Amino acid sequence: MAVPAQAIAQPTPPPVPEGIPVEMLASFAPAIIGAAAGTEDIAAGPQDAILDQARNLLESPGIPPELKSTLERVITFLDGSGGGGPEIPKENAPVIAQFLYPTIGKGCIGEGADSVGTALAVPGPAQLPPPGPKAGQAGFVFTALGTSSVAAEQPEPLTVTWINLDNQRRATQNLTNEAKINPDGPATLSAIADTGPGRVLAVVSGGLTTQKEGAAPITCSFLPTVGMFQVA
């Protein structure tokens, strides 16, 4: 069944904390990617490695308060002490879990013009992103603000790497244009994941290629951004 082209209004993205480079905020993302994509025994509790990374950063001298607040949210989410993520959605009231911070794609709009990328997760059951995540699933949506439409070819795909801390499911999936969200731009990609119920950590990163009619395609890369939420 063909999915009609449609536009999705994006929630207001959280601002990049003043004076803090996105590179610093993204510095603990590799620990999450490694836990989700690594070959170690996932039953051993990969969240311990992520917790250690977050705590080490938290103990860094002169850490800015905005970064400290972000790391504290990650730690309380991982260790189960509460906070850090939205409540499990109630029937007919899906929760949109905005990722912790926006990311930057250098030169994604054009030479010298960077794009702010925003990512969000929608725990199912919900209608968006199409065809809609079911119970036990989560939908991911990434939008590159200010860009033109998604190019047909994506040589460096944008991916979401996720891990369910409670049932140990994990995967890396390409975000695609199959749902035809915002077909005229800004470039918007999505995916639906079979996470199962539980606390989910996710990292979106990778490349994006856009193309304006009559112009050459533009390929750029986005720094990792981290999301965390619960699936019913």
PDB file of C-alpha atoms in Angstrom, residues 41-205:
ATOM      1  CA  ASP A  41      27.889 -10.840  25.698  1.00  0.00           C
ATOM      2  CA  ILE A  42      24.944  -8.459  25.881  1.00  0.00           C
ATOM      3  CA  ALA A  43      23.599 -10.321  28.905  1.00  0.00           C
ATOM      4  CA  ALA A  44      26.537  -8.900  30.858  1.00  0.00           C
ATOM      5  CA  GLY A  45      24.825  -5.529  30.905  1.00  0.00           C
ATOM      6  CA  PRO A  46      26.315  -3.145  28.321  1.00  0.00           C
ATOM      7  CA  GLN A  47      24.726  -0.227  30.141  1.00  0.00           C
ATOM      8  CA  ASP A  48      27.577  -0.492  32.669  1.00  0.00           C
ATOM      9  CA  ALA A  49      30.059   0.668  30.020  1.00  0.00           C
ATOM     10  CA  ILE A  50      27.802   3.567  29.102  1.00  0.00           C
ATOM     11  CA  LEU A  51      27.350   4.492  32.750  1.00  0.00           C
ATOM     12  CA  ASP A  52      31.100   4.491  33.274  1.00  0.00           C
ATOM     13  CA  GLN A  53      31.591   6.749  30.256  1.00  0.00           C
ATOM     14  CA  ALA A  54      28.936   9.207  31.460  1.00  0.00           C
ATOM     15  CA  ARG A  55      30.295   9.229  35.034  1.00  0.00           C
ATOM     16  CA  ASN A  56      33.849   9.804  33.820  1.00  0.00           C
ATOM     17  CA  LEU A  57      32.701  12.784  31.791  1.00  0.00           C
ATOM     18  CA  LEU A  58      30.679  14.053  34.728  1.00  0.00           C
ATOM     19  CA  GLU A  59      33.822  14.081  36.883  1.00  0.00           C
ATOM     20  CA  SER A  60      35.803  16.112  34.344  1.00  0.00           C
ATOM     21  CA  PRO A  61      37.080  19.379  35.845  1.00  0.00           C
ATOM     22  CA  GLY A  62      35.276  22.526  34.782  1.00  0.00           C
ATOM     23  CA  ILE A  63      32.384  20.697  33.156  1.00  0.00           C
ATOM     24  CA  PRO A  64      29.745  23.200  31.928  1.00  0.00           C
ATOM     25  CA  PRO A  65      26.422  23.055  33.813  1.00  0.00           C
ATOM     26  CA  GLU A  66      24.408  22.331  30.655  1.00  0.00           C
ATOM     27  CA  LEU A  67      26.530  19.277  29.865  1.00  0.00           C
ATOM     28  CA  LYS A  68      26.404  18.178  33.493  1.00  0.00           C
ATOM     29  CA  SER A  69      22.612  18.275  33.392  1.00  0.00           C
ATOM     30  CA  THR A  70      22.530  16.176  30.216  1.00  0.00           C
ATOM     31  CA  LEU A  71      24.880  13.551  31.657  1.00  0.00           C
ATOM     32  CA  GLU A  72      22.908  13.367  34.898  1.00  0.00           C
ATOM     33  CA  ARG A  73      19.767  12.620  32.881  1.00  0.00           C
ATOM     34  CA  VAL A  74      21.618   9.817  31.080  1.00  0.00           C
ATOM     35  CA  ILE A  75      22.879   8.310  34.348  1.00  0.00           C
ATOM     36  CA  THR A  76      19.490   8.328  36.083  1.00  0.00           C
ATOM     37  CA  PHE A  77      17.914   6.761  32.991  1.00  0.00           C
ATOM     38  CA  LEU A  78      20.525   3.998  32.815  1.00  0.00           C
ATOM     39  CA  ASP A  79      20.728   3.072  36.479  1.00  0.00           C
ATOM     40  CA  GLY A  80      16.948   2.973  36.899  1.00  0.00           C
ATOM     41  CA  SER A  81      16.868   5.652  39.593  1.00  0.00           C
ATOM     42  CA  GLY A  82      14.227   7.590  37.679  1.00  0.00           C
ATOM     43  CA  GLY A  83      14.105  10.506  35.286  1.00  0.00           C
ATOM     44  CA  GLY A  84      15.798  11.002  31.974  1.00  0.00           C
ATOM     45  CA  GLY A  85      12.996   9.833  29.724  1.00  0.00           C
ATOM     46  CA  PRO A  86       9.297  10.356  29.059  1.00  0.00           C
ATOM     47  CA  GLU A  87       6.586   8.263  30.639  1.00  0.00           C
ATOM     48  CA  ILE A  88       5.268   5.213  28.803  1.00  0.00           C
ATOM     49  CA  PRO A  89       2.567   6.531  26.446  1.00  0.00           C
ATOM     50  CA  LYS A  90      -1.078   5.976  27.283  1.00  0.00           C
ATOM     51  CA  GLU A  91      -3.620   4.806  24.726  1.00  0.00           C
ATOM     52  CA  ASN A  92      -4.246   7.408  21.985  1.00  0.00           C
ATOM     53  CA  ALA A  93      -1.642   9.699  23.530  1.00  0.00           C
ATOM     54  CA  PRO A  94       1.743   8.900  22.008  1.00  0.00           C
ATOM     55  CA  VAL A  95       4.793  10.453  23.582  1.00  0.00           C
ATOM     56  CA  ILE A  96       7.316  12.153  21.324  1.00  0.00           C
ATOM     57  CA  ALA A  97      10.767  11.738  22.828  1.00  0.00           C
ATOM     58  CA  GLN A  98      13.035  14.473  21.509  1.00  0.00           C
ATOM     59  CA  PHE A  99      16.711  13.449  21.448  1.00  0.00           C
ATOM     60  CA  LEU A 100      18.895  15.095  24.092  1.00  0.00           C
ATOM     61  CA  TYR A 101      20.413  17.743  21.837  1.00  0.00           C
ATOM     62  CA  PRO A 102      20.348  18.842  18.188  1.00  0.00           C
ATOM     63  CA  THR A 103      23.290  17.947  15.999  1.00  0.00           C
ATOM     64  CA  ILE A 104      25.199  19.777  13.285  1.00  0.00           C
ATOM     65  CA  GLY A 105      25.826  18.804   9.656  1.00  0.00           C
ATOM     66  CA  LYS A 106      28.696  20.831   8.226  1.00  0.00           C
ATOM     67  CA  GLY A 107      27.932  22.259   4.776  1.00  0.00           C
ATOM     68  CA  CYS A 108      24.620  20.418   4.501  1.00  0.00           C
ATOM     69  CA  ILE A 109      22.738  23.433   3.126  1.00  0.00           C
ATOM     70  CA  GLY A 110      25.574  24.619   0.925  1.00  0.00           C
ATOM     71  CA  GLU A 111      29.179  25.724   1.071  1.00  0.00           C
ATOM     72  CA  GLY A 112      29.711  27.300   4.475  1.00  0.00           C
ATOM     73  CA  ALA A 113      26.059  26.783   5.429  1.00  0.00           C
ATOM     74  CA  ASP A 114      25.509  24.187   8.165  1.00  0.00           C
ATOM     75  CA  SER A 115      22.266  22.398   8.984  1.00  0.00           C
ATOM     76  CA  VAL A 116      20.871  21.737  12.453  1.00  0.00           C
ATOM     77  CA  GLY A 117      19.622  18.171  12.656  1.00  0.00           C
ATOM     78  CA  THR A 118      16.863  17.131  15.043  1.00  0.00           C
ATOM     79  CA  ALA A 119      15.967  13.553  15.944  1.00  0.00           C
ATOM     80  CA  LEU A 120      12.997  12.166  17.827  1.00  0.00           C
ATOM     81  CA  ALA A 121      11.542   8.806  18.761  1.00  0.00           C
ATOM     82  CA  VAL A 122       7.873   7.828  18.935  1.00  0.00           C
ATOM     83  CA  PRO A 123       7.085   4.753  21.056  1.00  0.00           C
ATOM     84  CA  GLY A 124       4.195   2.736  19.652  1.00  0.00           C
ATOM     85  CA  PRO A 125       1.373   2.384  19.210  1.00  0.00           C
ATOM     86  CA  ALA A 126       1.274   5.551  17.121  1.00  0.00           C
ATOM     87  CA  GLN A 127       0.409   6.695  13.608  1.00  0.00           C
ATOM     88  CA  LEU A 128       3.668   8.477  12.888  1.00  0.00           C
ATOM     89  CA  PRO A 129       6.084   7.950  11.293  1.00  0.00           C
ATOM     90  CA  PRO A 130       4.184   6.013   8.600  1.00  0.00           C
ATOM     91  CA  PRO A 131       3.090   3.267   8.573  1.00  0.00           C
ATOM     92  CA  GLY A 132       3.175   3.768  12.352  1.00  0.00           C
ATOM     93  CA  PRO A 133       4.996   1.843  15.084  1.00  0.00           C
ATOM     94  CA  LYS A 134       2.959  -0.832  16.841  1.00  0.00           C
ATOM     95  CA  ALA A 135       3.082  -1.736  20.517  1.00  0.00           C
ATOM     96  CA  GLY A 136       6.594  -2.957  21.248  1.00  0.00           C
ATOM     97  CA  GLN A 137       8.026  -0.855  18.437  1.00  0.00           C
ATOM     98  CA  ALA A 138       9.496   2.624  18.128  1.00  0.00           C
ATOM     99  CA  GLY A 139       9.580   5.033  15.212  1.00  0.00           C
ATOM    100  CA  PHE A 140      12.559   7.312  14.581  1.00  0.00           C
ATOM    101  CA  VAL A 141      12.453  10.574  12.621  1.00  0.00           C
ATOM    102  CA  PHE A 142      15.414  12.772  11.691  1.00  0.00           C
ATOM    103  CA  THR A 143      15.075  16.185  10.034  1.00  0.00           C
ATOM    104  CA  ALA A 144      17.917  18.276   8.622  1.00  0.00           C
ATOM    105  CA  LEU A 145      16.608  21.817   8.981  1.00  0.00           C
ATOM    106  CA  GLY A 146      17.124  24.175   6.059  1.00  0.00           C
ATOM    107  CA  THR A 147      17.968  21.474   3.525  1.00  0.00           C
ATOM    108  CA  SER A 148      16.285  20.562   0.257  1.00  0.00           C
ATOM    109  CA  SER A 149      14.657  17.210  -0.469  1.00  0.00           C
ATOM    110  CA  VAL A 150      16.277  13.811   0.045  1.00  0.00           C
ATOM    111  CA  ALA A 151      18.303  12.552  -2.925  1.00  0.00           C
ATOM    112  CA  ALA A 152      17.399   9.204  -4.476  1.00  0.00           C
ATOM    113  CA  GLU A 153      20.841   7.787  -3.706  1.00  0.00           C
ATOM    114  CA  GLN A 154      22.307   7.817  -0.196  1.00  0.00           C
ATOM    115  CA  PRO A 155      25.979   6.758  -0.506  1.00  0.00           C
ATOM    116  CA  GLU A 156      26.649   7.416   3.197  1.00  0.00           C
ATOM    117  CA  PRO A 157      23.429   6.394   4.968  1.00  0.00           C
ATOM    118  CA  LEU A 158      22.154   7.967   8.148  1.00  0.00           C
ATOM    119  CA  THR A 159      21.658   5.259  10.753  1.00  0.00           C
ATOM    120  CA  VAL A 160      20.024   4.718  14.118  1.00  0.00           C
ATOM    121  CA  THR A 161      21.799   2.344  16.498  1.00  0.00           C
ATOM    122  CA  TRP A 162      19.614   1.323  19.416  1.00  0.00           C
ATOM    123  CA  ILE A 163      19.743  -1.005  22.389  1.00  0.00           C
ATOM    124  CA  ASN A 164      16.954  -2.057  24.733  1.00  0.00           C
ATOM    125  CA  LEU A 165      18.530  -2.150  28.184  1.00  0.00           C
ATOM    126  CA  ASP A 166      15.811  -4.362  29.623  1.00  0.00           C
ATOM    127  CA  ASN A 167      15.471  -7.135  27.018  1.00  0.00           C
ATOM    128  CA  GLN A 168      18.934  -6.753  25.416  1.00  0.00           C
ATOM    129  CA  ARG A 169      17.638  -6.401  21.869  1.00  0.00           C
ATOM    130  CA  ARG A 170      19.831  -4.209  19.681  1.00  0.00           C
ATOM    131  CA  ALA A 171      20.282  -3.261  16.046  1.00  0.00           C
ATOM    132  CA  THR A 172      21.610  -0.687  13.609  1.00  0.00           C
ATOM    133  CA  GLN A 173      19.108   0.418  10.956  1.00  0.00           C
ATOM    134  CA  ASN A 174      19.252   2.825   8.046  1.00  0.00           C
ATOM    135  CA  LEU A 175      16.951   5.813   8.191  1.00  0.00           C
ATOM    136  CA  THR A 176      15.231   6.036   4.805  1.00  0.00           C
ATOM    137  CA  ASN A 177      12.886   8.160   2.728  1.00  0.00           C
ATOM    138  CA  GLU A 178      10.363   5.352   2.247  1.00  0.00           C
ATOM    139  CA  ALA A 179       7.676   7.174   4.241  1.00  0.00           C
ATOM    140  CA  LYS A 180       7.965  10.252   1.950  1.00  0.00           C
ATOM    141  CA  ILE A 181       7.841  12.709   4.853  1.00  0.00           C
ATOM    142  CA  ASN A 182       8.329  16.353   3.815  1.00  0.00           C
ATOM    143  CA  PRO A 183       9.006  15.381   0.175  1.00  0.00           C
ATOM    144  CA  ASP A 184       9.877  18.970  -0.804  1.00  0.00           C
ATOM    145  CA  GLY A 185      12.214  19.469   2.143  1.00  0.00           C
ATOM    146  CA  PRO A 186      13.594  19.810   4.665  1.00  0.00           C
ATOM    147  CA  ALA A 187      15.153  16.381   4.244  1.00  0.00           C
ATOM    148  CA  THR A 188      13.434  13.970   6.635  1.00  0.00           C
ATOM    149  CA  LEU A 189      14.256  10.304   7.120  1.00  0.00           C
ATOM    150  CA  SER A 190      12.633   7.677   9.316  1.00  0.00           C
ATOM    151  CA  ALA A 191      12.654   4.051  10.452  1.00  0.00           C
ATOM    152  CA  ILE A 192      10.593   1.730  12.637  1.00  0.00           C
ATOM    153  CA  ALA A 193      12.369  -0.618  15.033  1.00  0.00           C
ATOM    154  CA  ASP A 194      11.212  -3.788  16.804  1.00  0.00           C
ATOM    155  CA  THR A 195      12.664  -2.792  20.152  1.00  0.00           C
ATOM    156  CA  GLY A 196      10.227  -4.654  22.368  1.00  0.00           C
ATOM    157  CA  PRO A 197       9.137  -3.104  25.669  1.00  0.00           C
ATOM    158  CA  GLY A 198      11.672  -1.463  27.953  1.00  0.00           C
ATOM    159  CA  ARG A 199      14.180   1.361  28.237  1.00  0.00           C
ATOM    160  CA  VAL A 200      15.758   2.165  24.890  1.00  0.00           C
ATOM    161  CA  LEU A 201      18.935   4.108  24.186  1.00  0.00           C
ATOM    162  CA  ALA A 202      19.517   5.238  20.610  1.00  0.00           C
ATOM    163  CA  VAL A 203      22.163   7.101  18.626  1.00  0.00           C
ATOM    164  CA  VAL A 204      21.514   8.719  15.247  1.00  0.00           C
ATOM    165  CA  SER A 205      24.550   9.586  13.121  1.00  0.00           C
TER     166      SER A 205
END
